[in-house]
């Protein structure tokens, strides 16, 4: 899987974990054991407008009644957990709350436009679930996550670290007849909130007292332990390749640990850390013959110049220029690895 979301797992993402577990469990419960209760979770704007069933704006926009939508939205929430790690749970929850409220307003507007312009009234019954905030998260995903090419196909077309996320979003976008209304309202609300239009981010936000209350009550339940340094190693075709893969994995783990220690030891008044001392460049290896039980290594090459374009990309994500330069030097100018370092630590 092509990932742009840092390390695996849900460490430092309790809200994302709760959004994965609770709505998915309720969707399965309604689909398998309580199908007669699904009528209470239908997102019916006609009933909201004419019968004043305001509660449907809440019940109909939290739990997915279609298991395919549940699966796709859960995968997207898992990949978007990067924003909770970057901004913190409170700011992430404020974004979700703001886009959830704004998208309800845009749903009404789009449905009314369709009804009066094209005479389509069936659109008042929209897909249920926590879908609009998921689509809203594509706005910061597009704007702040750098695009790193993974493979080149068919000339100008290429596969990047973001391709799979967009494919999942397209799958969710085409899963129903009128889900495009929810998608458009989610994207518009995400754009309004992310661009701080009309200062909505100051009005639609989670109060600090509420964030502290949930941090004290629910965070211990949904928190996850820090991932271990162990990772699966791909099976090489020969023993030599497997040993080389293991050495490369150990190099990467060493870089992660030293990067974390260096950031913890940073003095508030100090200047730049000598990262060349903390991060010797990765050893450049040639094909090695292990039959005699010996291993030869090539001398470390001098550090590469840091690309200003890559520094600019990291600064667009909110990191300082100093951190961006240090991470790129530490990762031998690898933008993807540098991004993962800065997001995880």
GROMACS .gro file of C-alpha atoms in nm:
model
  345
    1UNK     CA    1   0.000   0.000   0.000
    2UNK     CA    2   0.130   0.341  -0.091
    3UNK     CA    3   0.118   0.549   0.220
    4UNK     CA    4   0.163   0.912   0.295
    5UNK     CA    5   0.047   0.894   0.651
    6UNK     CA    6   0.363   0.815   0.843
    7UNK     CA    7   0.395   0.508   1.059
    8UNK     CA    8   0.122   0.249   1.080
    9UNK     CA    9  -0.120   0.216   1.369
   10UNK     CA   10  -0.330   0.467   1.560
   11UNK     CA   11  -0.069   0.602   1.801
   12UNK     CA   12  -0.151   0.963   1.900
   13UNK     CA   13  -0.485   0.938   1.715
   14UNK     CA   14  -0.756   0.849   1.973
   15UNK     CA   15  -1.030   1.041   1.792
   16UNK     CA   16  -0.956   0.863   1.464
   17UNK     CA   17  -0.964   0.532   1.646
   18UNK     CA   18  -1.303   0.610   1.800
   19UNK     CA   19  -1.440   0.713   1.459
   20UNK     CA   20  -1.318   0.383   1.319
   21UNK     CA   21  -1.459   0.160   1.592
   22UNK     CA   22  -1.786   0.313   1.712
   23UNK     CA   23  -1.967   0.402   1.385
   24UNK     CA   24  -1.843   0.084   1.215
   25UNK     CA   25  -1.967  -0.132   1.501
   26UNK     CA   26  -2.307   0.042   1.500
   27UNK     CA   27  -2.334   0.002   1.122
   28UNK     CA   28  -2.270  -0.371   1.150
   29UNK     CA   29  -2.515  -0.397   1.437
   30UNK     CA   30  -2.790  -0.225   1.240
   31UNK     CA   31  -2.723  -0.425   0.924
   32UNK     CA   32  -2.701  -0.769   1.084
   33UNK     CA   33  -2.902  -0.768   1.406
   34UNK     CA   34  -3.131  -0.464   1.405
   35UNK     CA   35  -3.241  -0.400   1.046
   36UNK     CA   36  -3.584  -0.280   1.168
   37UNK     CA   37  -3.411   0.014   1.341
   38UNK     CA   38  -3.244   0.145   1.027
   39UNK     CA   39  -3.541   0.371   0.955
   40UNK     CA   40  -3.435   0.592   1.247
   41UNK     CA   41  -3.097   0.660   1.083
   42UNK     CA   42  -3.217   0.753   0.734
   43UNK     CA   43  -3.090   1.094   0.623
   44UNK     CA   44  -3.422   1.232   0.496
   45UNK     CA   45  -3.409   1.606   0.433
   46UNK     CA   46  -3.777   1.611   0.336
   47UNK     CA   47  -3.871   1.489   0.684
   48UNK     CA   48  -3.639   1.745   0.840
   49UNK     CA   49  -3.786   2.032   0.641
   50UNK     CA   50  -4.157   1.948   0.645
   51UNK     CA   51  -4.200   1.731   0.955
   52UNK     CA   52  -3.940   1.915   1.165
   53UNK     CA   53  -3.755   1.591   1.247
   54UNK     CA   54  -3.438   1.775   1.339
   55UNK     CA   55  -3.298   1.465   1.508
   56UNK     CA   56  -3.243   1.313   1.164
   57UNK     CA   57  -2.971   1.571   1.101
   58UNK     CA   58  -2.776   1.397   1.379
   59UNK     CA   59  -2.877   1.032   1.351
   60UNK     CA   60  -2.873   1.034   0.971
   61UNK     CA   61  -2.526   1.187   0.946
   62UNK     CA   62  -2.329   0.968   1.185
   63UNK     CA   63  -2.393   0.601   1.102
   64UNK     CA   64  -2.364   0.455   0.751
   65UNK     CA   65  -2.645   0.221   0.652
   66UNK     CA   66  -2.447   0.092   0.353
   67UNK     CA   67  -2.164  -0.137   0.456
   68UNK     CA   68  -1.963  -0.045   0.144
   69UNK     CA   69  -1.970   0.319   0.250
   70UNK     CA   70  -1.869   0.213   0.602
   71UNK     CA   71  -1.567   0.023   0.469
   72UNK     CA   72  -1.446   0.300   0.236
   73UNK     CA   73  -1.496   0.580   0.488
   74UNK     CA   74  -1.314   0.379   0.756
   75UNK     CA   75  -1.012   0.330   0.530
   76UNK     CA   76  -1.006   0.702   0.453
   77UNK     CA   77  -1.033   0.798   0.821
   78UNK     CA   78  -0.742   0.566   0.896
   79UNK     CA   79  -0.529   0.736   0.631
   80UNK     CA   80  -0.637   1.084   0.741
   81UNK     CA   81  -0.530   1.019   1.101
   82UNK     CA   82  -0.211   1.203   1.002
   83UNK     CA   83  -0.394   1.532   1.062
   84UNK     CA   84  -0.481   1.440   1.419
   85UNK     CA   85  -0.114   1.363   1.482
   86UNK     CA   86  -0.010   1.690   1.323
   87UNK     CA   87  -0.271   1.930   1.465
   88UNK     CA   88  -0.374   1.753   1.785
   89UNK     CA   89  -0.705   1.593   1.873
   90UNK     CA   90  -0.884   1.915   1.962
   91UNK     CA   91  -0.807   2.097   1.638
   92UNK     CA   92  -0.881   1.783   1.438
   93UNK     CA   93  -1.216   1.746   1.617
   94UNK     CA   94  -1.292   2.113   1.551
   95UNK     CA   95  -1.231   2.064   1.179
   96UNK     CA   96  -1.462   1.761   1.173
   97UNK     CA   97  -1.729   1.943   1.372
   98UNK     CA   98  -1.710   2.254   1.155
   99UNK     CA   99  -1.723   2.064   0.827
  100UNK     CA  100  -2.006   1.844   0.963
  101UNK     CA  101  -2.220   2.146   1.050
  102UNK     CA  102  -2.141   2.344   0.735
  103UNK     CA  103  -2.205   2.046   0.509
  104UNK     CA  104  -2.558   2.007   0.650
  105UNK     CA  105  -2.631   2.362   0.533
  106UNK     CA  106  -2.480   2.297   0.190
  107UNK     CA  107  -2.683   1.975   0.162
  108UNK     CA  108  -3.003   2.176   0.197
  109UNK     CA  109  -2.885   2.433  -0.057
  110UNK     CA  110  -2.785   2.174  -0.319
  111UNK     CA  111  -3.107   1.975  -0.277
  112UNK     CA  112  -3.317   2.291  -0.316
  113UNK     CA  113  -3.120   2.390  -0.626
  114UNK     CA  114  -3.181   2.049  -0.780
  115UNK     CA  115  -3.549   2.058  -0.696
  116UNK     CA  116  -3.621   2.405  -0.836
  117UNK     CA  117  -3.381   2.385  -1.132
  118UNK     CA  118  -3.435   2.027  -1.251
  119UNK     CA  119  -3.747   1.915  -1.065
  120UNK     CA  120  -3.561   1.629  -0.894
  121UNK     CA  121  -3.716   1.559  -0.553
  122UNK     CA  122  -3.573   1.212  -0.487
  123UNK     CA  123  -3.244   1.375  -0.383
  124UNK     CA  124  -3.396   1.468  -0.047
  125UNK     CA  125  -3.312   1.117   0.073
  126UNK     CA  126  -2.932   1.131   0.089
  127UNK     CA  127  -2.680   0.861   0.188
  128UNK     CA  128  -2.642   0.827   0.563
  129UNK     CA  129  -2.321   0.835   0.759
  130UNK     CA  130  -2.023   1.045   0.861
  131UNK     CA  131  -1.938   1.106   0.497
  132UNK     CA  132  -1.922   1.482   0.448
  133UNK     CA  133  -1.635   1.538   0.698
  134UNK     CA  134  -1.444   1.254   0.530
  135UNK     CA  135  -1.472   1.430   0.195
  136UNK     CA  136  -1.382   1.760   0.365
  137UNK     CA  137  -1.050   1.610   0.477
  138UNK     CA  138  -0.946   1.581   0.113
  139UNK     CA  139  -0.895   1.959   0.112
  140UNK     CA  140  -0.603   1.965   0.361
  141UNK     CA  141  -0.484   1.633   0.219
  142UNK     CA  142  -0.451   1.787  -0.127
  143UNK     CA  143  -0.303   2.114  -0.004
  144UNK     CA  144  -0.057   2.005   0.265
  145UNK     CA  145   0.061   1.651   0.191
  146UNK     CA  146   0.348   1.646  -0.060
  147UNK     CA  147   0.313   1.435  -0.372
  148UNK     CA  148   0.594   1.181  -0.402
  149UNK     CA  149   0.618   0.969  -0.715
  150UNK     CA  150   0.630   0.594  -0.657
  151UNK     CA  151   0.618   0.455  -1.010
  152UNK     CA  152   0.589   0.583  -1.366
  153UNK     CA  153   0.325   0.435  -1.595
  154UNK     CA  154   0.205   0.519  -1.945
  155UNK     CA  155   0.435   0.812  -2.007
  156UNK     CA  156   0.316   1.120  -1.814
  157UNK     CA  157   0.094   0.918  -1.580
  158UNK     CA  158   0.252   0.820  -1.250
  159UNK     CA  159   0.159   0.647  -0.925
  160UNK     CA  160   0.227   0.856  -0.616
  161UNK     CA  161   0.199   0.811  -0.242
  162UNK     CA  162  -0.149   0.972  -0.264
  163UNK     CA  163  -0.292   0.767  -0.550
  164UNK     CA  164  -0.458   0.501  -0.337
  165UNK     CA  165  -0.632   0.762  -0.120
  166UNK     CA  166  -0.781   0.931  -0.425
  167UNK     CA  167  -0.896   0.595  -0.560
  168UNK     CA  168  -1.073   0.522  -0.232
  169UNK     CA  169  -1.236   0.864  -0.244
  170UNK     CA  170  -1.352   0.801  -0.602
  171UNK     CA  171  -1.494   0.465  -0.498
  172UNK     CA  172  -1.689   0.631  -0.219
  173UNK     CA  173  -1.797   0.913  -0.452
  174UNK     CA  174  -1.952   0.665  -0.698
  175UNK     CA  175  -2.109   0.428  -0.444
  176UNK     CA  176  -2.459   0.581  -0.458
  177UNK     CA  177  -2.697   0.785  -0.670
  178UNK     CA  178  -2.689   1.108  -0.471
  179UNK     CA  179  -2.373   1.070  -0.270
  180UNK     CA  180  -2.215   1.330  -0.496
  181UNK     CA  181  -2.429   1.591  -0.318
  182UNK     CA  182  -2.277   1.491   0.015
  183UNK     CA  183  -1.930   1.487  -0.143
  184UNK     CA  184  -1.962   1.835  -0.293
  185UNK     CA  185  -2.104   1.982   0.028
  186UNK     CA  186  -1.820   1.818   0.222
  187UNK     CA  187  -1.553   1.957  -0.011
  188UNK     CA  188  -1.705   2.307   0.003
  189UNK     CA  189  -1.728   2.297   0.382
  190UNK     CA  190  -1.370   2.170   0.408
  191UNK     CA  191  -1.253   2.450   0.181
  192UNK     CA  192  -1.439   2.710   0.386
  193UNK     CA  193  -1.301   2.579   0.715
  194UNK     CA  194  -0.945   2.522   0.594
  195UNK     CA  195  -0.923   2.867   0.434
  196UNK     CA  196  -1.072   3.026   0.751
  197UNK     CA  197  -1.341   3.189   0.544
  198UNK     CA  198  -1.577   3.411   0.746
  199UNK     CA  199  -1.381   3.307   1.058
  200UNK     CA  200  -1.586   2.987   1.084
  201UNK     CA  201  -1.292   2.813   1.252
  202UNK     CA  202  -1.339   3.042   1.553
  203UNK     CA  203  -1.715   2.985   1.578
  204UNK     CA  204  -1.737   2.613   1.499
  205UNK     CA  205  -1.473   2.473   1.731
  206UNK     CA  206  -1.453   2.239   2.026
  207UNK     CA  207  -1.432   2.435   2.355
  208UNK     CA  208  -1.124   2.375   2.567
  209UNK     CA  209  -1.328   2.250   2.864
  210UNK     CA  210  -1.497   1.991   2.644
  211UNK     CA  211  -1.164   1.882   2.497
  212UNK     CA  212  -1.025   1.838   2.849
  213UNK     CA  213  -1.333   1.642   2.958
  214UNK     CA  214  -1.310   1.396   2.668
  215UNK     CA  215  -0.934   1.377   2.708
  216UNK     CA  216  -0.985   1.270   3.068
  217UNK     CA  217  -1.276   1.030   3.008
  218UNK     CA  218  -1.247   0.881   2.658
  219UNK     CA  219  -0.884   0.919   2.557
  220UNK     CA  220  -0.765   0.640   2.793
  221UNK     CA  221  -1.019   0.409   2.628
  222UNK     CA  222  -0.924   0.480   2.268
  223UNK     CA  223  -0.554   0.558   2.306
  224UNK     CA  224  -0.303   0.324   2.142
  225UNK     CA  225   0.045   0.232   2.251
  226UNK     CA  226   0.347   0.355   2.064
  227UNK     CA  227   0.439   0.120   1.777
  228UNK     CA  228   0.742  -0.095   1.838
  229UNK     CA  229   1.050  -0.065   1.628
  230UNK     CA  230   0.993  -0.413   1.488
  231UNK     CA  231   0.860  -0.429   1.133
  232UNK     CA  232   0.805  -0.705   0.886
  233UNK     CA  233   1.081  -0.758   0.635
  234UNK     CA  234   1.001  -0.847   0.279
  235UNK     CA  235   1.114  -1.193   0.176
  236UNK     CA  236   1.397  -1.163  -0.072
  237UNK     CA  237   1.464  -1.416  -0.342
  238UNK     CA  238   1.794  -1.519  -0.181
  239UNK     CA  239   1.953  -1.518   0.161
  240UNK     CA  240   2.183  -1.236   0.048
  241UNK     CA  241   1.890  -1.012  -0.042
  242UNK     CA  242   1.715  -1.088   0.286
  243UNK     CA  243   2.026  -0.992   0.482
  244UNK     CA  244   2.060  -0.671   0.285
  245UNK     CA  245   1.694  -0.587   0.354
  246UNK     CA  246   1.749  -0.647   0.724
  247UNK     CA  247   2.050  -0.414   0.731
  248UNK     CA  248   1.854  -0.142   0.550
  249UNK     CA  249   1.572  -0.179   0.804
  250UNK     CA  250   1.815  -0.145   1.094
  251UNK     CA  251   1.959   0.171   0.934
  252UNK     CA  252   1.612   0.323   0.911
  253UNK     CA  253   1.525   0.231   1.271
  254UNK     CA  254   1.850   0.392   1.386
  255UNK     CA  255   1.762   0.711   1.200
  256UNK     CA  256   1.419   0.722   1.364
  257UNK     CA  257   1.556   0.678   1.715
  258UNK     CA  258   1.836   0.932   1.671
  259UNK     CA  259   1.598   1.184   1.516
  260UNK     CA  260   1.365   1.156   1.819
  261UNK     CA  261   1.654   1.190   2.065
  262UNK     CA  262   1.791   1.492   1.882
  263UNK     CA  263   1.458   1.676   1.890
  264UNK     CA  264   1.415   1.602   2.262
  265UNK     CA  265   1.761   1.738   2.340
  266UNK     CA  266   1.709   2.063   2.146
  267UNK     CA  267   1.773   2.363   2.368
  268UNK     CA  268   1.517   2.652   2.341
  269UNK     CA  269   1.790   2.908   2.293
  270UNK     CA  270   2.024   2.690   2.094
  271UNK     CA  271   2.087   2.704   1.724
  272UNK     CA  272   2.096   2.433   1.466
  273UNK     CA  273   2.186   2.084   1.574
  274UNK     CA  274   2.473   1.918   1.396
  275UNK     CA  275   2.263   1.652   1.227
  276UNK     CA  276   2.558   1.528   1.025
  277UNK     CA  277   2.697   1.409   1.357
  278UNK     CA  278   2.371   1.246   1.459
  279UNK     CA  279   2.292   1.104   1.117
  280UNK     CA  280   2.584   0.962   0.924
  281UNK     CA  281   2.471   0.908   0.564
  282UNK     CA  282   2.335   0.563   0.488
  283UNK     CA  283   2.598   0.320   0.377
  284UNK     CA  284   2.607   0.273   0.005
  285UNK     CA  285   2.611  -0.100  -0.057
  286UNK     CA  286   2.709  -0.301  -0.357
  287UNK     CA  287   2.608  -0.660  -0.417
  288UNK     CA  288   2.771  -0.860  -0.142
  289UNK     CA  289   2.890  -1.216  -0.152
  290UNK     CA  290   2.819  -1.383   0.183
  291UNK     CA  291   2.964  -1.725   0.098
  292UNK     CA  292   3.286  -1.651   0.288
  293UNK     CA  293   3.089  -1.495   0.577
  294UNK     CA  294   3.241  -1.151   0.521
  295UNK     CA  295   3.083  -0.820   0.423
  296UNK     CA  296   3.244  -0.518   0.254
  297UNK     CA  297   3.102  -0.166   0.276
  298UNK     CA  298   3.157   0.136   0.060
  299UNK     CA  299   3.282   0.452   0.229
  300UNK     CA  300   3.016   0.705   0.322
  301UNK     CA  301   2.957   0.963   0.052
  302UNK     CA  302   2.939   1.334   0.135
  303UNK     CA  303   2.589   1.466   0.216
  304UNK     CA  304   2.382   1.586  -0.077
  305UNK     CA  305   2.264   1.940  -0.115
  306UNK     CA  306   1.914   1.995   0.020
  307UNK     CA  307   1.660   2.079  -0.248
  308UNK     CA  308   1.492   2.414  -0.186
  309UNK     CA  309   1.178   2.280  -0.352
  310UNK     CA  310   1.156   1.999  -0.096
  311UNK     CA  311   1.224   2.244   0.187
  312UNK     CA  312   0.939   2.459   0.059
  313UNK     CA  313   0.705   2.159   0.051
  314UNK     CA  314   0.782   2.074   0.414
  315UNK     CA  315   0.739   2.438   0.517
  316UNK     CA  316   0.397   2.438   0.345
  317UNK     CA  317   0.299   2.156   0.579
  318UNK     CA  318   0.370   2.381   0.877
  319UNK     CA  319   0.724   2.279   0.973
  320UNK     CA  320   0.997   2.533   1.032
  321UNK     CA  321   1.278   2.577   0.783
  322UNK     CA  322   1.531   2.451   1.036
  323UNK     CA  323   1.340   2.129   1.100
  324UNK     CA  324   1.287   2.079   0.728
  325UNK     CA  325   1.659   2.119   0.653
  326UNK     CA  326   1.758   1.887   0.935
  327UNK     CA  327   1.511   1.615   0.838
  328UNK     CA  328   1.610   1.626   0.471
  329UNK     CA  329   1.979   1.605   0.557
  330UNK     CA  330   1.909   1.320   0.797
  331UNK     CA  331   1.717   1.126   0.533
  332UNK     CA  332   1.966   1.190   0.251
  333UNK     CA  333   1.726   1.426   0.074
  334UNK     CA  334   1.439   1.174   0.072
  335UNK     CA  335   1.120   1.383   0.098
  336UNK     CA  336   0.893   1.091   0.193
  337UNK     CA  337   1.119   0.970   0.475
  338UNK     CA  338   1.174   1.326   0.599
  339UNK     CA  339   0.800   1.387   0.609
  340UNK     CA  340   0.744   1.069   0.808
  341UNK     CA  341   1.017   1.171   1.055
  342UNK     CA  342   0.865   1.514   1.117
  343UNK     CA  343   0.508   1.384   1.147
  344UNK     CA  344   0.590   1.097   1.381
  345UNK     CA  345   0.817   1.290   1.616
   0.00000   0.00000   0.00000
